[in-house]
GROMACS .gro file of C-alpha atoms in nm:
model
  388
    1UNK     CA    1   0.000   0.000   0.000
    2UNK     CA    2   0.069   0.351  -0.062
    3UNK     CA    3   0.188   0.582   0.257
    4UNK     CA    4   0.043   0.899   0.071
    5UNK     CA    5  -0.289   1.000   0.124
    6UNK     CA    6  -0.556   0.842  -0.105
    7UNK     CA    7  -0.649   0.993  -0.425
    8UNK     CA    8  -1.056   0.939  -0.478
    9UNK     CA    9  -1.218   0.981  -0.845
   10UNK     CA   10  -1.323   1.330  -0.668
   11UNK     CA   11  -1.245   1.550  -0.405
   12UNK     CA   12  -1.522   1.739  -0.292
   13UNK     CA   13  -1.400   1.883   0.009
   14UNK     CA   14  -1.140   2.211  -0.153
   15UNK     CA   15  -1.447   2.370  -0.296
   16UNK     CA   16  -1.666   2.360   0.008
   17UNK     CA   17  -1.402   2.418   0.209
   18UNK     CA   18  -1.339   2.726  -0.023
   19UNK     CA   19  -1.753   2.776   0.025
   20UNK     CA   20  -1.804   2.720   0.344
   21UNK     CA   21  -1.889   3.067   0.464
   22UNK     CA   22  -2.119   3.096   0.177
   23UNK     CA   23  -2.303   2.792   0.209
   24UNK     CA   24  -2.348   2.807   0.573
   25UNK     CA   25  -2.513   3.121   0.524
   26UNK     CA   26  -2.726   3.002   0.257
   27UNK     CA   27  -2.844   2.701   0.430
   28UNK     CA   28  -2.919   2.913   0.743
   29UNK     CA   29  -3.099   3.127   0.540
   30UNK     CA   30  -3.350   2.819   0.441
   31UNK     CA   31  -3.394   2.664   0.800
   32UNK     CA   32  -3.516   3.023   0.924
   33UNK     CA   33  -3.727   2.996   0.656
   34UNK     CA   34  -3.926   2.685   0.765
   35UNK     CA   35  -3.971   2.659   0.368
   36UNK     CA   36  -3.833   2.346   0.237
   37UNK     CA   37  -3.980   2.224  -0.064
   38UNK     CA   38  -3.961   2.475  -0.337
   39UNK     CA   39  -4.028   2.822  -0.303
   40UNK     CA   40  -3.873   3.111  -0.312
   41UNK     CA   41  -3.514   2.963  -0.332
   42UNK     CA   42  -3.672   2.705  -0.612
   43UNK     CA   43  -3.777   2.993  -0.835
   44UNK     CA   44  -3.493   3.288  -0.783
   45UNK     CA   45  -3.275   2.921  -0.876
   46UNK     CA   46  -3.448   2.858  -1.143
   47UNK     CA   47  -3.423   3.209  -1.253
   48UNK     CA   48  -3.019   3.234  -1.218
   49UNK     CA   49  -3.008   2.952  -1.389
   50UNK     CA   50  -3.249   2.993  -1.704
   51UNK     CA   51  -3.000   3.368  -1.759
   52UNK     CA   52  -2.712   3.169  -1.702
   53UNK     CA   53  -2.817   2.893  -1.948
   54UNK     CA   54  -2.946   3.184  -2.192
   55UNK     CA   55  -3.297   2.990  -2.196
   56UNK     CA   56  -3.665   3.097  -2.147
   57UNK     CA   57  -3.755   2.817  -1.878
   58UNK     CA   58  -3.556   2.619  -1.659
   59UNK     CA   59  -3.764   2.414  -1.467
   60UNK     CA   60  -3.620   2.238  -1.131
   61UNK     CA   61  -3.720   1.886  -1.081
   62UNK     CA   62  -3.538   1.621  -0.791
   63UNK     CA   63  -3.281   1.427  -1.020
   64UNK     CA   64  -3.158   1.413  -1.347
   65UNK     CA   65  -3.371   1.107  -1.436
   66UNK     CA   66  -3.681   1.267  -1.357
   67UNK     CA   67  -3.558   1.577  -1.580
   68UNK     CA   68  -3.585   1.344  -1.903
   69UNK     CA   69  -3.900   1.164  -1.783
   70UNK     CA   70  -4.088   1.472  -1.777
   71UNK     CA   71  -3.894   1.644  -2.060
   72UNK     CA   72  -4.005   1.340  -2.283
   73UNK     CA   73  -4.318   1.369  -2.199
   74UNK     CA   74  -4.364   1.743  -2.206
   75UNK     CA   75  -4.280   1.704  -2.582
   76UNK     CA   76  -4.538   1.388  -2.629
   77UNK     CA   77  -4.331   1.080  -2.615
   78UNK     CA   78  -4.503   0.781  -2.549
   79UNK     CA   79  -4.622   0.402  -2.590
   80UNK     CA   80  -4.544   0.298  -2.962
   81UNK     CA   81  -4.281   0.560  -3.005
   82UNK     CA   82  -3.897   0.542  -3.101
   83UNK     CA   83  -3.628   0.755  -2.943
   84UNK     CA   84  -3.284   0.749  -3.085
   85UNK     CA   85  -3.011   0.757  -2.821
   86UNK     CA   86  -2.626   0.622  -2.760
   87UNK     CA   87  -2.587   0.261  -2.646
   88UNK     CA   88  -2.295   0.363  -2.457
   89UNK     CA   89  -2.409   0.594  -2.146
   90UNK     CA   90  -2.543   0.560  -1.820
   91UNK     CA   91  -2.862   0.357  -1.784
   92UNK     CA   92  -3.083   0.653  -1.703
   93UNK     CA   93  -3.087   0.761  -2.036
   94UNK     CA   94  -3.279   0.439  -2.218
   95UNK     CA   95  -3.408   0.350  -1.859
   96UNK     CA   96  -3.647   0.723  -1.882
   97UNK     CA   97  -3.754   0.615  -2.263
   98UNK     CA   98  -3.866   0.278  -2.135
   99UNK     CA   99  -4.036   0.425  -1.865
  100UNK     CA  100  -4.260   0.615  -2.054
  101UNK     CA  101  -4.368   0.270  -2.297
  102UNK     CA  102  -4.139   0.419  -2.588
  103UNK     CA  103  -3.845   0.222  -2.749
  104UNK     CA  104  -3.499   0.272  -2.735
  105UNK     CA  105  -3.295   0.257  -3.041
  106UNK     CA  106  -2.930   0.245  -3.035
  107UNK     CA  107  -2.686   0.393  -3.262
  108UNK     CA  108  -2.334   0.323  -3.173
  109UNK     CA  109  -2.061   0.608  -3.126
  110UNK     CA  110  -1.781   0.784  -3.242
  111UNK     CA  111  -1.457   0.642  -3.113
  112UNK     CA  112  -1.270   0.971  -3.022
  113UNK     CA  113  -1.572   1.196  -2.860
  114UNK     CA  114  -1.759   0.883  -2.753
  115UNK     CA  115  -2.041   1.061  -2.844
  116UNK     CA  116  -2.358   0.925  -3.058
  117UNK     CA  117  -2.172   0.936  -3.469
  118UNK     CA  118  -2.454   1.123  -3.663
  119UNK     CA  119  -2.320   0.961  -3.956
  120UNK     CA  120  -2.482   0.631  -3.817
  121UNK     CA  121  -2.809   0.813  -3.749
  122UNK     CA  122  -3.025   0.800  -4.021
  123UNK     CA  123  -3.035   0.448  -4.117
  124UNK     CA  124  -3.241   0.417  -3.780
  125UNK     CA  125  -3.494   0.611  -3.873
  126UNK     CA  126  -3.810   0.455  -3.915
  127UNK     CA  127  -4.179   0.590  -3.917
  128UNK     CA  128  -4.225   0.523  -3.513
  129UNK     CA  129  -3.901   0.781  -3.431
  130UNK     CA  130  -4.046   1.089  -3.258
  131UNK     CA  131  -3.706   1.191  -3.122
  132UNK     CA  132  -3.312   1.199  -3.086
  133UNK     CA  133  -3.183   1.188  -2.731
  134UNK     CA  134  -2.791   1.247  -2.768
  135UNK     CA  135  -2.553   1.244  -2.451
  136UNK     CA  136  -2.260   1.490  -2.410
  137UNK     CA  137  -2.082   1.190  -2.226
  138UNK     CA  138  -1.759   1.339  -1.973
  139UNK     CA  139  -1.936   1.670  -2.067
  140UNK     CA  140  -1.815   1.710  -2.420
  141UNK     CA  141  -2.052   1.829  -2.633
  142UNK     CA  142  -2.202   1.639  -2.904
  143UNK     CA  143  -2.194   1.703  -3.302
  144UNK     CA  144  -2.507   1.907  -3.250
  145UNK     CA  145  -2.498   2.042  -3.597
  146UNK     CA  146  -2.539   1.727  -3.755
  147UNK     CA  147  -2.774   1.643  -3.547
  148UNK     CA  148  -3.049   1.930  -3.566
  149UNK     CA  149  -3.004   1.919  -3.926
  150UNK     CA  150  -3.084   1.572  -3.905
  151UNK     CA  151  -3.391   1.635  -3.677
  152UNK     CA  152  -3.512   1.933  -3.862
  153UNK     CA  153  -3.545   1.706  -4.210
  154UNK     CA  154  -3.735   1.450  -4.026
  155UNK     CA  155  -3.929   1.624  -3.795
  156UNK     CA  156  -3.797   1.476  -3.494
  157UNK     CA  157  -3.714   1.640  -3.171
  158UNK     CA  158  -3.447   1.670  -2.984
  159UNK     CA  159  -3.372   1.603  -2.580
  160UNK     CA  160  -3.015   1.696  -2.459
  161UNK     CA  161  -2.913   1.468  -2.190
  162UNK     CA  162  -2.708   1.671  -2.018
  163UNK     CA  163  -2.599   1.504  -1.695
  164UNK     CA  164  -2.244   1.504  -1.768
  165UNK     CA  165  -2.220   1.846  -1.902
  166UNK     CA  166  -2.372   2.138  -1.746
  167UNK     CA  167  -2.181   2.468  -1.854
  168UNK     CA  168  -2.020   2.320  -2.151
  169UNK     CA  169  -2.098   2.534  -2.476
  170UNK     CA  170  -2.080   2.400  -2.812
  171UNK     CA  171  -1.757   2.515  -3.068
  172UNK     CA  172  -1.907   2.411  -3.417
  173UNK     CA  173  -1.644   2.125  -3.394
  174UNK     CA  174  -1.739   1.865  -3.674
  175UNK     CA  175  -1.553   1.576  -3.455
  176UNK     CA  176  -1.781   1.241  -3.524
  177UNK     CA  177  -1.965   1.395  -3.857
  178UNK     CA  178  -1.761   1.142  -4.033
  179UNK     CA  179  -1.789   1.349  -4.351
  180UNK     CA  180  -2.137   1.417  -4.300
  181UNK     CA  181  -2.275   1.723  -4.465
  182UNK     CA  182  -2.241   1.999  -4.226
  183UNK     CA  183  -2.531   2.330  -4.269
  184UNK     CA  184  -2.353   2.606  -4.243
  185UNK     CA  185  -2.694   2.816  -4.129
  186UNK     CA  186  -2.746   2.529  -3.816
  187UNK     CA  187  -2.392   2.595  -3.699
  188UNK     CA  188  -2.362   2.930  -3.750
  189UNK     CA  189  -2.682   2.983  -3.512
  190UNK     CA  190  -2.539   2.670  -3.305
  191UNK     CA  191  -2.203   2.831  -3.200
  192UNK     CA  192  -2.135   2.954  -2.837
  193UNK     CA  193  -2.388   2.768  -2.700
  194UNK     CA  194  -2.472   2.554  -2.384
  195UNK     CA  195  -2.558   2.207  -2.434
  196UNK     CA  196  -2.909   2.141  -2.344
  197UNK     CA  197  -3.003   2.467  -2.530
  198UNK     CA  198  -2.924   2.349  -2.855
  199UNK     CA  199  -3.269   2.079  -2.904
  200UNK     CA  200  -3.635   2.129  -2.816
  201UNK     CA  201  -3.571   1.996  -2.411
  202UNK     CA  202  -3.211   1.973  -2.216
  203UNK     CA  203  -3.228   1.810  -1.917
  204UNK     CA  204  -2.966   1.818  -1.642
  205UNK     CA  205  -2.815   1.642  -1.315
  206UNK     CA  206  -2.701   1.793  -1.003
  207UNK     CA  207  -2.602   1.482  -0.842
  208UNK     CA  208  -2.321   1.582  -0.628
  209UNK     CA  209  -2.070   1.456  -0.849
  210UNK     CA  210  -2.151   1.694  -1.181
  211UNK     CA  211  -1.957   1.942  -1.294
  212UNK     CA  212  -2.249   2.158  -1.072
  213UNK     CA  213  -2.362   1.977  -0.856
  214UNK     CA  214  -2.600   2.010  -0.475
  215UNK     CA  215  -2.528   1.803  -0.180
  216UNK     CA  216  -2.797   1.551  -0.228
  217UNK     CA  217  -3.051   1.473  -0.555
  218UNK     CA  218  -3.146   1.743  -0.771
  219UNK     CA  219  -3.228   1.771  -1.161
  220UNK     CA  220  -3.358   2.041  -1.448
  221UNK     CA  221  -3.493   2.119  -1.762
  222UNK     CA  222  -3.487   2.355  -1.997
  223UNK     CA  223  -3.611   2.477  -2.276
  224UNK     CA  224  -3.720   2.817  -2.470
  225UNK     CA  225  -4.137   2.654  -2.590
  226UNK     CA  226  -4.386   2.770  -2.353
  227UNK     CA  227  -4.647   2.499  -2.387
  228UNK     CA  228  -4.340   2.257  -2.317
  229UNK     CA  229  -4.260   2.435  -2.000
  230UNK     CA  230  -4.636   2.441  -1.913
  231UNK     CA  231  -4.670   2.082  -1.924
  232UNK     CA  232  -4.348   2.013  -1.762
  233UNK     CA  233  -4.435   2.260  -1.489
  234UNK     CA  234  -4.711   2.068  -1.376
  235UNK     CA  235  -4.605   1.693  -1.453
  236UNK     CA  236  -4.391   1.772  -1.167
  237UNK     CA  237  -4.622   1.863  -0.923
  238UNK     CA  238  -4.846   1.578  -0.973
  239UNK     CA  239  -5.012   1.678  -1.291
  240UNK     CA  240  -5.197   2.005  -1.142
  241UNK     CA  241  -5.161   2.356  -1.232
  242UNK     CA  242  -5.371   2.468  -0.973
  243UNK     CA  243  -5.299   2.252  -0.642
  244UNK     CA  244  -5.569   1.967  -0.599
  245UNK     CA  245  -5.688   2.019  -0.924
  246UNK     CA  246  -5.493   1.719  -1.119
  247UNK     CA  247  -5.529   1.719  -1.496
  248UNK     CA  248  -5.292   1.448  -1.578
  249UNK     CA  249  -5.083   1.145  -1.405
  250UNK     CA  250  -4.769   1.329  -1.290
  251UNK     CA  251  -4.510   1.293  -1.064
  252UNK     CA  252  -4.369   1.403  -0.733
  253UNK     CA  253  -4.050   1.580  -0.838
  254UNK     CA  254  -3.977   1.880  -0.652
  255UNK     CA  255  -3.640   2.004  -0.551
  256UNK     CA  256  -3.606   2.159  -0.223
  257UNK     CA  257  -3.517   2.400  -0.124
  258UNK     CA  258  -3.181   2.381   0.085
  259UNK     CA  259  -3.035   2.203  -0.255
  260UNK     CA  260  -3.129   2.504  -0.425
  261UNK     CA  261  -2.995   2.742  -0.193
  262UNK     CA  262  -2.667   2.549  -0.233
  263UNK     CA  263  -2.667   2.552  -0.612
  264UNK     CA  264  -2.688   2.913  -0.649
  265UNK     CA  265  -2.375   2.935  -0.432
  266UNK     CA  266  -2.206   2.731  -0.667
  267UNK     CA  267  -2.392   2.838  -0.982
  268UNK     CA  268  -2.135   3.183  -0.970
  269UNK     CA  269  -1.833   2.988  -0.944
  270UNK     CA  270  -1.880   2.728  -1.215
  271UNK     CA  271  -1.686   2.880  -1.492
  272UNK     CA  272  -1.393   2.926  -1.274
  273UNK     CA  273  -1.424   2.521  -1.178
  274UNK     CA  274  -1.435   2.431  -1.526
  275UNK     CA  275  -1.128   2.604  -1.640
  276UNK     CA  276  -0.984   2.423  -1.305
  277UNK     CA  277  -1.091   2.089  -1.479
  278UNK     CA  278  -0.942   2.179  -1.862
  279UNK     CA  279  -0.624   2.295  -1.673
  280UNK     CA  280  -0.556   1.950  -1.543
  281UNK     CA  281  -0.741   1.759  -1.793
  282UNK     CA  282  -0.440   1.965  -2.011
  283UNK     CA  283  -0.197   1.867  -1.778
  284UNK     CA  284  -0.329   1.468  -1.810
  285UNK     CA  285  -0.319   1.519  -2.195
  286UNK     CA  286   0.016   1.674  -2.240
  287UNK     CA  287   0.211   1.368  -1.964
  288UNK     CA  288   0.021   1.117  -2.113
  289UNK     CA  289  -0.027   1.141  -2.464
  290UNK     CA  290   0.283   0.939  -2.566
  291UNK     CA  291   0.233   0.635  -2.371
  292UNK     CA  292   0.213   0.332  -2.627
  293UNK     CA  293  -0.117   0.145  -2.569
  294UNK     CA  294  -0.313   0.457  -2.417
  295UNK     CA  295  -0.509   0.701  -2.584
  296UNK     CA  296  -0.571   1.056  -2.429
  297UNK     CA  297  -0.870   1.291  -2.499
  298UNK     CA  298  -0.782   1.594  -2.682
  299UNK     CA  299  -0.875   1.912  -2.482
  300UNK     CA  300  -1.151   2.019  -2.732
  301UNK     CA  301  -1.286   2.370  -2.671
  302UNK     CA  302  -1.612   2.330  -2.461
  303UNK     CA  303  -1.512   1.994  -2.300
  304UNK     CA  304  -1.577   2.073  -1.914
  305UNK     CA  305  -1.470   1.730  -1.837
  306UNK     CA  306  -1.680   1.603  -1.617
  307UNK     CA  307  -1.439   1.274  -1.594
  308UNK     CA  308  -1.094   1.266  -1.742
  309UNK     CA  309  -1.133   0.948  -1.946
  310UNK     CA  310  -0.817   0.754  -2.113
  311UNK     CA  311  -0.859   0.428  -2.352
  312UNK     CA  312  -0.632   0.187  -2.260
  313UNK     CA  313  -0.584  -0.073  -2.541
  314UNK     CA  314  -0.430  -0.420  -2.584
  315UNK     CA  315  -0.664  -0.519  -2.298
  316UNK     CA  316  -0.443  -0.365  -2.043
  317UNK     CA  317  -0.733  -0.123  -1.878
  318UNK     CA  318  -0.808  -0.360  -1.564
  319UNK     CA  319  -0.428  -0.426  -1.482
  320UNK     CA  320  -0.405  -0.045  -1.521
  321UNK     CA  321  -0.680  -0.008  -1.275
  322UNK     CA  322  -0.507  -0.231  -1.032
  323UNK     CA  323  -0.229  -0.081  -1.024
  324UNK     CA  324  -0.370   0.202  -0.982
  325UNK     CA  325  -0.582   0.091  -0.681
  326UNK     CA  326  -0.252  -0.054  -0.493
  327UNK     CA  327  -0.101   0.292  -0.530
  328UNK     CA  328  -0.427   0.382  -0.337
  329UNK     CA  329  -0.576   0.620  -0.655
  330UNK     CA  330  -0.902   0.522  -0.700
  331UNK     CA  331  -1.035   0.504  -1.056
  332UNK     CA  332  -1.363   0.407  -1.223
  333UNK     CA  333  -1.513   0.274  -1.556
  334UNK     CA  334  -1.751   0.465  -1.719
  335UNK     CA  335  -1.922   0.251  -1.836
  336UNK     CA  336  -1.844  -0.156  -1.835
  337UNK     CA  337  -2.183  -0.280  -2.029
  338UNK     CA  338  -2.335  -0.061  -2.277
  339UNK     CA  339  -2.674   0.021  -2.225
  340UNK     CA  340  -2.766  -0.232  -2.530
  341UNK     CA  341  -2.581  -0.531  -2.328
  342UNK     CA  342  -2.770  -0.467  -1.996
  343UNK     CA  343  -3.016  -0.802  -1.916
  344UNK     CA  344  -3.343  -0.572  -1.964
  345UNK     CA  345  -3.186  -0.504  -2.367
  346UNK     CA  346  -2.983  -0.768  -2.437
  347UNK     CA  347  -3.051  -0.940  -2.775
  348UNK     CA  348  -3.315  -0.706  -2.863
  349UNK     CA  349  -3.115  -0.509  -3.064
  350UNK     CA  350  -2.857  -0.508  -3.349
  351UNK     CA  351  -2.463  -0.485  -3.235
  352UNK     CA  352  -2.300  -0.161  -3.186
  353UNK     CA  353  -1.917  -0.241  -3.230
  354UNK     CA  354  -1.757   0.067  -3.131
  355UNK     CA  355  -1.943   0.094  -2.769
  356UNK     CA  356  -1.843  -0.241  -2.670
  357UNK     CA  357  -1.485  -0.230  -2.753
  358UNK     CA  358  -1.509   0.126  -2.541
  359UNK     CA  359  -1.608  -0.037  -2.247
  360UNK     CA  360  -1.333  -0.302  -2.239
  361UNK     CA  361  -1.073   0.006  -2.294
  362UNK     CA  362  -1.227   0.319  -2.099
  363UNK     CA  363  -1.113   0.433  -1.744
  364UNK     CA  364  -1.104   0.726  -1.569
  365UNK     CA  365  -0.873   0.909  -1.404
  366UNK     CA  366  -0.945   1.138  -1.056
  367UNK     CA  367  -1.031   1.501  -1.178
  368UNK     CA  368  -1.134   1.799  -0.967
  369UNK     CA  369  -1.111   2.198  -1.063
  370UNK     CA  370  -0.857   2.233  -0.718
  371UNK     CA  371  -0.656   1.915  -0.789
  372UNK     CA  372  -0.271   2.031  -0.676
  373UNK     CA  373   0.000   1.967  -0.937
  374UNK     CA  374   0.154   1.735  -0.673
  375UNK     CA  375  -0.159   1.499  -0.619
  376UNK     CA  376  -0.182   1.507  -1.014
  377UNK     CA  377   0.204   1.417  -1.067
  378UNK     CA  378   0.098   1.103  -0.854
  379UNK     CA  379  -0.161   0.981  -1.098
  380UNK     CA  380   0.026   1.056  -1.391
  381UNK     CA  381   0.358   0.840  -1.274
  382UNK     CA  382   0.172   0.571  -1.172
  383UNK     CA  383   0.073   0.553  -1.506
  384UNK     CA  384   0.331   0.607  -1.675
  385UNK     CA  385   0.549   0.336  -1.420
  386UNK     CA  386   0.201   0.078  -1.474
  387UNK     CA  387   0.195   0.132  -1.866
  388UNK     CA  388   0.584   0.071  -1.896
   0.00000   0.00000   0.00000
């Protein structure tokens, strides 16, 4: 065993350390309150948020799951339908499709971003799709040009999962198109901005580990369609408008208020975090980019990097992880079985080559904004000393 401290995945404790007066007061603030479940704090939240965003609604919901359950169904997904997503994610995203009695279709992704290839998409669309749910997995943003376009010609719409990558904004980068024909109109109005503003619905996380993240459960949507916002307004709140007057089957999704007194202490101090992440995600990039067998991400411009996450080839990427682990730096694999390969979709749908040779090579590495060169210089020679 190591005799240095451990390194964890994430180190929560700089920032509220760094916080602490702040928070404390905030959280104060709600216990003299006696209001705990929305509120006041809900909606001046939700207001910071929808300017910071640049969107018309943001509506706060009580986990990132429940943000694309009601976002599907604020834009009419339901039984018989088809939603196009990314095999290789986190379960939530085909699990809130299923949910709602719609199908899942995969279409497998582009080896360098990881990201759904919009090259791929088309051929999956059949006369039951009534959407395209991409994922801007480790908070790199997806080929969103290619993808409206594609969505605009069909008549599809479009649901950002965003869980990965709140504040990243979208550079016009083609990475994954693949050659596909790129509109120069969608990209030019496309530019500069935040994922999850980019389709008809974004929907967000604020699980404690995302890039912005409270200090329990928490979630959002977004979008700039009133009627949307309407509906997804009062799906949360049990399907009334007008308390005890339910008009539909909803849900009880409200975040509360002390988690939404925290986020807007955070909210102000994101885009300083994320340039703390792309420092050392440049640092990771730059030590380990010439390491036979391992492939580094490229710091693309609007990456927040939500994980740091090498491919490790040869099949090397568990005695890497080992290693690792005996060095005392934890690590994690995002993610092992692709959505397509869990036991509720196995064998129901055709093979997506890419995503499962990703999730015998992908591995994390620990990331925080406040990670010290030192602690970092740990990771990256036990690396380089494992990978030798």
């Amino acid at each position: 065993m190591s005799q240095h401290s451990p390194i964890p995945i994430l180190d929560l404790t700089p920032e509220i350390d760094a916080l602490w007066d702040e928070l404390t007061a905030a959280t104060q603030r709600v216990m003299r309150s006696a209001h705990f479940i929305m509120g006041p704090e809900v909606t001046a939240f939700e207001s910071e948020v929808a300017a910071y965003l640049g969107t018309q609604h943001a509506i706060a919901v009580n986990s990132g799951t429940d943000a694309l359950v009601i976002g599907l169904r604020a834009l009419g997904i339901g039984p018989g339908d088809e939603v196009i997503t990314t095999p290789f994610t986190f379960f939530a995203t085909a699990e809130s499709i299923s949910l709602l009695g719609a199908t899942p279709i995969f279409v497998d992704v582009d080896p360098d971003t990881f990201n759904i290839d919009p090259a791929k998409l088309e051929a999956a669309i059949t006369p039951r799709t009534r959407a395209i749910m991409p994922v801007h997995l480790y908070g790199q943003p997806c080929a969103m040009t290619q993808l409206v376009d594609i969505a605009r010609r069909h008549g599809l719409k479009i649901i950002e999962d965003c869980a990965q990558s709140f504040g990243a904004r979208y550079s016009g980068d083609c990475a994954g198109c693949h050659g596909a024909n790129c509109d120069s109109e969608v990209r030019a109005a496309l530019v500069g901005k935040q994922t999850g503003t980019m389709g008809d619905v974004g929907a967000y996380s604020f699980f404690p580990s995302k890039t912005l993240g409270a200090y329990g459960d928490g979630g959002l949507l977004v979008t700039d369609d009133d009627a949307v916002a309407e509906h997804a307004r009062m799906l949360r709140v049990h399907g009334a408008k007008k308390k005890y007057h339910n008009e539909v089957v909803g849900y009880n999704s409200r975040l509360d208020a002390m988690q939404a007194a925290i986020l807007r202490v955070k909210l102000p101090h994101l885009d300083a975090n994320t340039q703390g992440r792309r420092r050392v995600a440049a640092r990771y990039t730059d030590a380990l980019g010439d390491i036979d067998g391992l492939i580094a991400p490229p710091v693309a411009e609007g990456h927040v990097f939500h994980q740091y996450t090498i491919r490790v080839l040869h099949g090397r990427r568990d005695a890497l992880s080992e290693a690792l682990g005996a060095l005392d730096i934890q690590t994690m694999i995002y993610y092992p079985i692709p959505q397509d390969r869990l036991p509720i979709y196995a064998g129901k749908h055709p093979a997506n080559p890419i995503s499962d040779q990703l999730a015998g090579e992908v591995l994390s590495l620990p990331i925080w904004p406040q990670m010290t060169d030192d602690v970092q210089d740990r990771v990256i020679e036990a690396v380089r000393q494992a990978m030798r």
